[in-house]
Amino acid sequence: MFAWDSDWFFFFCKQTLVCMNAWSRLEEILMIVCSFGHVCCTCRPKGDVYKSLQLLEVSKQILIENDRGGYTIPAKGLYPYQWNWDSALVALGWATLDEGRAWQELEKLFSAQWEDGLVPHIVFHQPSPTYFPGPEIWGSVEQPMGSTGITQPPVAAITVRKLYETALNKELALQKLKELFPKLLAWHRWFQSARDPENTGLVATLHPWESGMDNSPAWDEALYNVPVDQIPPYVRKDLGHVDSAMRPKQEEYDRYLTLLYRFRAVNYDCNQLYFLSPFRVTDLCTNSVLYRANLDLRWLANELGQDQIAEEVDGWIKKARIAFDSLYDEEAGLYKSKDQLTGELVTAKTSAGFLPLFARVASASQAADLAATLERWLKRVKHGIPSYDPESSNFEPLRYWRGPVWVIINWMITDGLRAYGYEDLALRVEADTYELLVSHGINEYYDPVTGAAAGGKLFSWTAAMCLAWLSKGDGAHPAAAH
Ligand code: DGY
């Protein structure tokens, strides 16, 4: 551990108190000092403590600014509602500031859970004129919907375990766990029944928005097989907030909307969507997050003495474990998503291909291949991890999910690298991430070649990752390993 001299120590404590006046407990300060000690001694010069403090303060202010009363919007204007996986990650940031507020973030998300168990990808708590497609498109002008009718990668169980295990207020944590557990279980059961009705072990994603990686090149083939329907004319609002060079193209939006209207026509009936959707993929991100979330759900079930449920979840894990191998492309040294309608693995190599490390579902030799592939990618860019293979001819360093670096994905992949013993590689990615945050601010994503900030500004989940990473030295749950 880094040895702090006493002057530094007292200066640091004072600064911490000044900057974060809500943090008054010595225990917390010591925790911060320790985590900075870890960061400082391993990958950056000691002087960066000032920058780290600034980053923490800015991140905290972003969460406060984006707080809409119990839930956090991802970014003003561009994303003015509550997004599912954003919120589950944002809760990890809140936990470093206010545990009660972190639990509330999840409670608000689950307040929109559907009767069938689905937890929607967006919850429209209050109207907003700055986003399209809003509640009146998912529903109708006469009857706007309270949420979308699709989902997103199920990060929440992972967050609940982290909040529960690291809670200072244990009593509150146990109470919240008891309240949230049945809701998490209902959502995970929904994934099994609605998204794997054929019992393959892996779940289907029916809209690129469900993957969270909307216009990843992984969807190109499957999305271009979706015929564009006659849909009502529409005006995109995202382009009023972010340069079009950083956003999905019109031909992709037409297909996003086509899918939305087709799903709306059957009232988002989960028993029909799987069979009627012209877009159906096995998304690596959703399946990796779900696998990891199931490990954590099983752990939580055991913690609550719910043995039968733990067994049920264990069954899903076992099935998925076998099925995951069908997504491994040995020649590429990477996992790949699959188009379920053609039965083919997609050609695109994306950063989601490393997420089986976060899931803990890769074998030791697959993990070694993934680490080698990642090292090769990192040699091609200044800042890792690009979201798309930088060796590919259509790598676009600035366009949404077609090249840029995402801090949340770096957080997941470094967690996985560490769990498999690739500490140096994890540190390299953390150092890159830190450099991006310090030099370019808290944005939605970053250009891996130049480091330039891109997408939405003052972005909540980037701020939250920064808080979680720097404040608590957040890492993997060793106990979650299979
Ligand atoms: C958007 O509107 O860009 C969102 O990513 C949908 O979730």
XYZ file of C-alpha atoms and ligand atoms in Angstrom:
489
model
C 0.000 0.000 0.000
C 1.136 3.520 -0.746
C 2.877 5.206 2.208
C 1.373 8.617 2.897
C 3.515 11.060 4.846
C 1.578 12.786 7.580
C 1.481 16.262 5.967
C -0.020 14.786 2.868
C -2.419 12.789 4.932
C -3.784 15.796 6.849
C -3.875 17.992 3.767
C -5.734 15.287 1.957
C -8.247 14.778 4.729
C -8.866 18.499 4.926
C -9.388 18.770 1.188
C -11.707 15.824 1.275
C -13.769 17.488 3.959
C -13.822 20.810 2.170
C -14.734 19.341 -1.181
C -17.196 16.795 0.059
C -18.680 18.417 3.083
C -21.301 15.721 3.388
C -18.607 13.181 4.152
C -17.799 13.578 7.754
C -16.931 10.120 8.941
C -13.303 9.280 9.460
C -13.984 5.760 8.305
C -15.036 7.011 4.885
C -12.085 9.349 4.574
C -9.713 6.546 5.382
C -11.370 4.414 2.763
C -10.836 7.132 0.155
C -7.238 7.621 1.180
C -6.663 3.899 0.873
C -8.226 3.682 -2.536
C -6.249 6.667 -3.803
C -3.169 5.079 -2.305
C -3.932 2.058 -4.432
C -4.481 4.141 -7.546
C -1.484 6.379 -6.890
C 1.007 3.648 -6.163
C 0.026 1.510 -9.086
C -0.649 3.619 -12.085
C -0.216 7.313 -11.620
C 2.020 9.970 -10.141
C 1.315 11.095 -6.593
C 0.472 14.667 -7.637
C -2.687 13.422 -9.318
C -4.449 13.352 -5.993
C -5.594 16.935 -6.702
C -7.043 15.859 -10.017
C -8.687 12.874 -8.400
C -10.348 15.103 -5.849
C -11.536 17.433 -8.556
C -12.908 14.508 -10.518
C -14.764 13.233 -7.491
C -16.266 16.629 -6.828
C -17.317 17.138 -10.448
C -18.815 13.637 -10.554
C -20.768 14.268 -7.397
C -22.111 17.540 -8.797
C -23.200 15.777 -12.002
C -25.255 13.243 -10.070
C -26.815 16.011 -8.011
C -27.603 18.066 -11.132
C -29.107 15.058 -12.914
C -31.129 13.942 -9.900
C -34.847 14.266 -10.591
C -36.042 13.228 -7.149
C -35.190 9.604 -6.498
C -33.963 8.819 -9.985
C -31.165 10.157 -12.132
C -31.403 11.096 -15.786
C -28.378 10.067 -17.874
C -27.862 13.558 -19.348
C -29.861 16.750 -19.684
C -31.728 17.160 -22.976
C -30.409 14.052 -24.714
C -31.722 11.528 -22.168
C -34.286 13.191 -19.891
C -35.904 10.084 -18.339
C -34.812 7.151 -16.190
C -32.866 4.561 -18.183
C -32.663 1.030 -16.845
C -29.014 -0.030 -16.884
C -27.858 3.559 -16.513
C -29.696 3.759 -13.209
C -28.383 0.446 -11.929
C -24.832 1.685 -12.549
C -25.557 5.181 -11.294
C -26.677 3.659 -7.976
C -23.077 2.512 -7.454
C -22.002 6.142 -7.657
C -24.739 7.283 -5.279
C -23.642 4.614 -2.819
C -20.370 6.482 -2.274
C -22.314 9.618 -1.335
C -25.578 8.485 0.217
C -26.605 4.852 0.602
C -30.286 5.674 1.022
C -30.265 7.523 -2.275
C -28.583 4.570 -3.999
C -31.357 2.204 -2.898
C -33.956 4.761 -3.961
C -32.556 4.774 -7.516
C -33.358 1.068 -7.794
C -36.715 1.408 -6.080
C -37.768 4.030 -8.617
C -36.698 1.789 -11.465
C -38.603 -1.192 -10.102
C -41.675 0.966 -9.422
C -42.185 0.722 -13.197
C -41.918 -3.087 -13.330
C -44.640 -4.704 -15.445
C -46.936 -7.382 -14.141
C -45.225 -9.972 -16.309
C -41.868 -9.126 -14.674
C -40.340 -6.918 -17.381
C -38.350 -3.944 -16.129
C -38.555 -1.361 -18.914
C -35.599 0.197 -20.651
C -36.903 3.726 -20.078
C -39.294 4.954 -17.397
C -41.127 8.162 -18.307
C -41.626 9.592 -14.832
C -42.351 13.133 -16.063
C -43.013 14.544 -19.529
C -40.097 16.023 -21.461
C -40.089 17.806 -24.813
C -36.427 17.018 -25.535
C -36.550 13.299 -26.376
C -37.938 11.196 -29.198
C -39.542 8.619 -29.098
C -41.278 9.516 -25.857
C -44.378 8.226 -24.028
C -46.798 9.278 -26.740
C -45.005 7.125 -29.314
C -44.591 4.051 -27.115
C -48.269 4.488 -26.236
C -50.306 7.126 -28.033
C -50.991 10.840 -27.804
C -54.333 10.019 -26.170
C -52.813 7.383 -23.902
C -49.117 7.963 -23.328
C -47.237 5.035 -21.781
C -45.419 5.219 -18.448
C -42.508 3.328 -19.892
C -41.148 1.634 -22.967
C -42.120 -1.988 -23.601
C -38.634 -3.431 -23.996
C -35.840 -4.034 -21.500
C -32.066 -3.558 -21.096
C -29.099 -5.535 -19.724
C -30.127 -6.541 -16.168
C -27.409 -4.924 -14.078
C -29.647 -4.394 -11.020
C -28.933 -7.669 -9.171
C -25.200 -6.986 -9.473
C -25.737 -3.551 -7.966
C -27.952 -4.880 -5.190
C -25.284 -7.339 -4.125
C -22.602 -4.663 -4.212
C -24.729 -2.208 -2.223
C -25.648 -4.898 0.266
C -22.122 -6.177 0.789
C -20.499 -2.770 1.126
C -23.304 -1.090 3.101
C -22.404 0.868 6.201
C -26.072 0.865 7.149
C -26.593 -2.900 7.347
C -30.118 -2.692 8.688
C -31.282 -0.542 5.788
C -29.448 -2.800 3.350
C -31.192 -5.927 4.627
C -34.583 -4.247 4.513
C -34.014 -3.014 0.931
C -32.664 -6.369 -0.149
C -35.790 -8.093 1.163
C -38.006 -5.635 -0.700
C -36.100 -5.767 -3.971
C -35.330 -9.472 -4.096
C -38.772 -10.685 -5.317
C -38.750 -7.987 -8.002
C -35.301 -8.972 -9.214
C -36.381 -12.596 -9.268
C -39.522 -11.771 -11.272
C -37.427 -9.913 -13.840
C -34.891 -12.744 -14.152
C -37.739 -15.257 -14.512
C -39.207 -13.043 -17.232
C -35.896 -13.292 -19.096
C -36.092 -17.076 -18.944
C -39.692 -17.361 -20.087
C -40.129 -14.390 -22.440
C -36.671 -14.349 -23.955
C -35.691 -17.999 -23.942
C -38.976 -19.794 -24.558
C -37.102 -22.479 -26.513
C -34.898 -23.219 -23.528
C -31.534 -22.684 -25.201
C -29.789 -21.327 -22.104
C -29.229 -17.889 -23.647
C -31.737 -15.054 -23.900
C -32.827 -13.114 -26.971
C -32.611 -9.380 -27.525
C -35.344 -8.058 -29.795
C -34.345 -4.454 -30.360
C -30.910 -2.807 -30.620
C -32.036 -0.421 -27.850
C -32.398 -3.419 -25.556
C -28.705 -4.186 -25.926
C -27.783 -0.709 -24.713
C -25.187 -0.742 -27.517
C -27.719 0.591 -29.988
C -25.837 0.841 -33.231
C -23.024 -1.550 -32.561
C -21.692 -3.056 -35.821
C -22.702 -6.370 -34.254
C -26.298 -5.557 -35.295
C -25.615 -4.436 -38.856
C -26.513 -7.680 -40.606
C -29.522 -8.490 -38.431
C -30.850 -4.936 -38.497
C -30.539 -4.595 -42.252
C -32.679 -7.706 -42.603
C -35.508 -5.777 -40.944
C -37.745 -4.391 -43.694
C -38.648 -0.745 -43.122
C -42.419 -0.396 -42.694
C -44.595 2.583 -43.608
C -44.180 4.443 -40.344
C -45.506 7.857 -39.339
C -43.104 10.678 -40.229
C -40.896 11.642 -37.306
C -38.271 14.137 -36.239
C -35.247 12.919 -34.331
C -34.390 15.009 -31.318
C -31.022 13.415 -30.528
C -29.462 15.363 -33.395
C -30.389 18.614 -31.682
C -28.156 17.629 -28.775
C -25.251 15.743 -30.334
C -23.391 16.009 -33.656
C -24.860 13.606 -36.224
C -21.366 12.176 -36.838
C -21.567 10.696 -33.334
C -25.069 9.222 -33.618
C -26.822 6.349 -35.416
C -27.764 7.003 -39.045
C -31.260 7.551 -40.400
C -31.543 4.087 -41.965
C -30.911 2.625 -38.508
C -33.481 4.893 -36.863
C -36.107 3.880 -39.443
C -35.591 0.284 -38.383
C -35.583 1.116 -34.656
C -38.957 2.783 -35.188
C -40.284 -0.025 -37.378
C -39.575 -2.477 -34.570
C -41.158 -0.183 -32.000
C -44.403 0.112 -33.994
C -44.542 -3.638 -34.631
C -44.140 -4.324 -30.914
C -46.723 -1.682 -30.057
C -49.209 -3.304 -32.439
C -49.305 -6.388 -30.187
C -49.255 -4.333 -27.032
C -45.722 -5.557 -26.206
C -47.146 -8.984 -25.372
C -44.067 -10.855 -24.218
C -45.486 -14.173 -25.400
C -45.650 -12.915 -28.971
C -42.651 -10.637 -29.368
C -40.000 -13.359 -29.408
C -41.750 -15.094 -32.299
C -42.736 -12.065 -34.342
C -39.730 -9.787 -34.084
C -37.767 -9.538 -37.355
C -34.721 -8.708 -35.236
C -33.653 -11.397 -32.760
C -30.091 -11.729 -31.565
C -28.154 -13.356 -28.757
C -26.461 -10.270 -27.427
C -23.207 -10.851 -25.571
C -23.661 -7.849 -23.339
C -27.157 -8.827 -22.175
C -26.191 -12.465 -21.714
C -22.929 -11.674 -19.904
C -24.616 -9.203 -17.596
C -27.471 -11.649 -16.999
C -25.046 -14.483 -16.235
C -23.181 -12.353 -13.712
C -26.465 -11.029 -12.319
C -27.663 -14.612 -11.867
C -24.501 -15.451 -9.916
C -25.275 -12.493 -7.694
C -28.975 -13.349 -7.459
C -28.065 -16.876 -6.363
C -25.728 -15.396 -3.752
C -28.491 -13.090 -2.521
C -30.969 -15.987 -2.383
C -28.534 -17.928 -0.221
C -28.041 -14.886 1.971
C -31.816 -14.718 2.509
C -32.040 -18.463 3.152
C -34.114 -18.986 -0.021
C -32.620 -22.348 -0.948
C -35.201 -23.335 -3.516
C -34.799 -20.102 -5.388
C -31.021 -20.441 -5.251
C -31.451 -23.857 -6.877
C -33.736 -22.460 -9.560
C -31.191 -19.759 -10.419
C -28.423 -22.332 -10.352
C -30.287 -24.236 -13.068
C -30.264 -21.160 -15.321
C -26.559 -20.625 -14.665
C -25.674 -24.215 -15.549
C -27.610 -24.089 -18.799
C -26.144 -20.745 -19.808
C -22.633 -21.898 -18.995
C -22.812 -24.665 -21.586
C -24.578 -22.488 -24.164
C -22.013 -19.691 -23.886
C -19.380 -21.801 -25.622
C -21.426 -21.579 -28.815
C -20.630 -17.844 -28.855
C -16.877 -18.310 -28.707
C -14.968 -17.704 -31.936
C -11.667 -19.461 -31.386
C -10.040 -18.066 -34.491
C -10.896 -14.490 -33.515
C -9.914 -15.068 -29.868
C -13.156 -13.376 -28.913
C -16.791 -14.069 -28.097
C -19.371 -12.903 -30.610
C -23.075 -12.203 -30.621
C -25.339 -14.359 -32.739
C -28.165 -13.602 -35.144
C -30.827 -16.047 -33.948
C -32.805 -15.763 -37.168
C -29.908 -16.900 -39.380
C -28.190 -18.980 -36.718
C -24.856 -17.307 -37.584
C -22.354 -15.650 -35.291
C -22.064 -11.999 -36.324
C -18.868 -10.971 -38.099
C -18.214 -7.818 -36.035
C -15.695 -7.993 -33.216
C -16.828 -5.656 -30.460
C -15.868 -4.877 -26.892
C -18.907 -6.893 -25.764
C -16.764 -9.877 -26.756
C -14.713 -9.369 -23.587
C -17.722 -9.241 -21.261
C -17.778 -13.004 -20.587
C -14.837 -12.111 -18.301
C -17.160 -9.879 -16.286
C -19.641 -12.755 -16.273
C -16.960 -15.234 -15.101
C -18.208 -17.633 -17.757
C -15.011 -17.841 -19.831
C -12.623 -20.724 -19.207
C -9.011 -19.994 -18.229
C -7.802 -20.609 -21.778
C -10.566 -18.489 -23.300
C -9.632 -15.735 -20.833
C -6.009 -15.966 -21.987
C -7.115 -15.582 -25.619
C -9.309 -12.620 -24.704
C -6.437 -10.956 -22.859
C -4.183 -11.443 -25.900
C -6.837 -10.000 -28.221
C -7.325 -7.046 -25.926
C -3.576 -6.357 -25.827
C -3.560 -6.322 -29.622
C -6.453 -3.865 -29.713
C -4.780 -1.615 -27.155
C -1.661 -1.352 -29.316
C -3.791 0.234 -32.055
C -5.309 3.026 -29.966
C -4.132 5.603 -27.484
C -6.987 4.993 -25.048
C -8.665 1.663 -24.406
C -11.069 0.002 -24.712
C -12.495 0.778 -28.152
C -16.037 -0.526 -28.547
C -15.217 -1.962 -31.961
C -12.177 -3.732 -33.367
C -9.711 -0.929 -34.231
C -8.229 -3.173 -36.920
C -11.530 -3.170 -38.786
C -11.865 -1.053 -41.937
C -15.176 0.468 -40.756
C -13.952 1.369 -37.271
C -15.409 4.818 -36.458
C -13.766 6.316 -33.375
C -16.488 8.899 -32.831
C -19.734 7.162 -33.734
C -21.972 5.705 -31.054
C -20.800 2.146 -30.212
C -18.834 1.850 -33.464
C -15.457 2.653 -31.927
C -15.615 5.001 -28.914
C -14.545 4.109 -25.370
C -17.225 3.701 -22.694
C -16.173 4.024 -19.065
C -18.879 1.613 -17.879
C -17.591 -1.072 -20.229
C -14.033 -0.453 -19.045
C -15.274 -0.892 -15.490
C -16.895 -4.232 -16.338
C -13.967 -5.556 -18.342
C -11.345 -4.565 -15.769
C -13.436 -6.257 -13.102
C -13.338 -9.397 -15.242
C -9.634 -9.144 -16.104
C -8.796 -8.912 -12.432
C -10.968 -11.904 -11.551
C -8.968 -13.980 -14.059
C -5.598 -12.691 -12.806
C -4.817 -10.119 -15.538
C -3.972 -7.362 -13.105
C -1.486 -5.516 -15.357
C -3.935 -5.340 -18.206
C -6.662 -4.128 -15.844
C -4.320 -1.414 -14.588
C -3.484 -0.333 -18.121
C -7.198 0.082 -18.909
C -7.774 1.900 -15.624
C -4.893 4.258 -16.351
C -6.373 4.982 -19.802
C -9.767 5.611 -18.268
C -8.364 7.906 -15.631
C -6.485 9.889 -18.271
C -9.655 10.294 -20.342
C -11.642 11.506 -17.357
C -8.984 13.891 -16.099
C -8.108 15.370 -19.480
C -11.463 15.333 -21.240
C -14.167 15.530 -18.555
C -17.153 13.361 -17.686
C -18.784 12.546 -21.005
C -20.889 9.797 -22.505
C -17.979 8.339 -24.467
C -14.518 9.126 -25.835
C -12.547 8.862 -29.037
C -9.994 6.063 -28.463
C -7.541 7.619 -30.915
C -7.485 11.246 -29.752
C -9.204 10.960 -26.374
C -11.702 13.660 -27.393
C -14.919 13.687 -25.398
C -18.026 12.748 -27.407
C -21.768 12.171 -27.093
C -23.743 13.619 -24.179
C -21.998 15.892 -21.714
C -21.928 15.711 -17.896
C -23.006 12.110 -18.154
C -24.355 10.337 -15.089
C -23.058 6.803 -15.496
C -19.560 8.019 -16.313
C -19.693 10.197 -13.183
C -20.984 7.250 -11.164
C -18.220 4.934 -12.365
C -15.707 7.586 -11.476
C -17.108 7.823 -7.947
C -17.357 4.063 -7.540
C -13.872 3.458 -8.872
C -12.008 6.234 -7.139
C -13.898 6.440 -3.876
C -14.111 2.820 -2.940
C -11.426 1.231 -5.073
C -14.278 -0.842 -6.382
C -13.283 -4.175 -7.844
C -14.577 -7.639 -8.462
C -16.412 -9.790 -5.973
C -13.984 -12.639 -5.597
C -16.877 -14.659 -4.170
C -18.868 -14.305 -7.374
C -16.391 -16.450 -9.281
C -17.910 -19.708 -10.412
C -31.558 6.542 -27.612
O -32.646 7.076 -27.759
O -30.527 6.865 -28.196
C -31.417 5.505 -26.586
O -30.167 4.924 -26.621
C -32.500 4.493 -26.598
O -32.326 3.760 -25.445
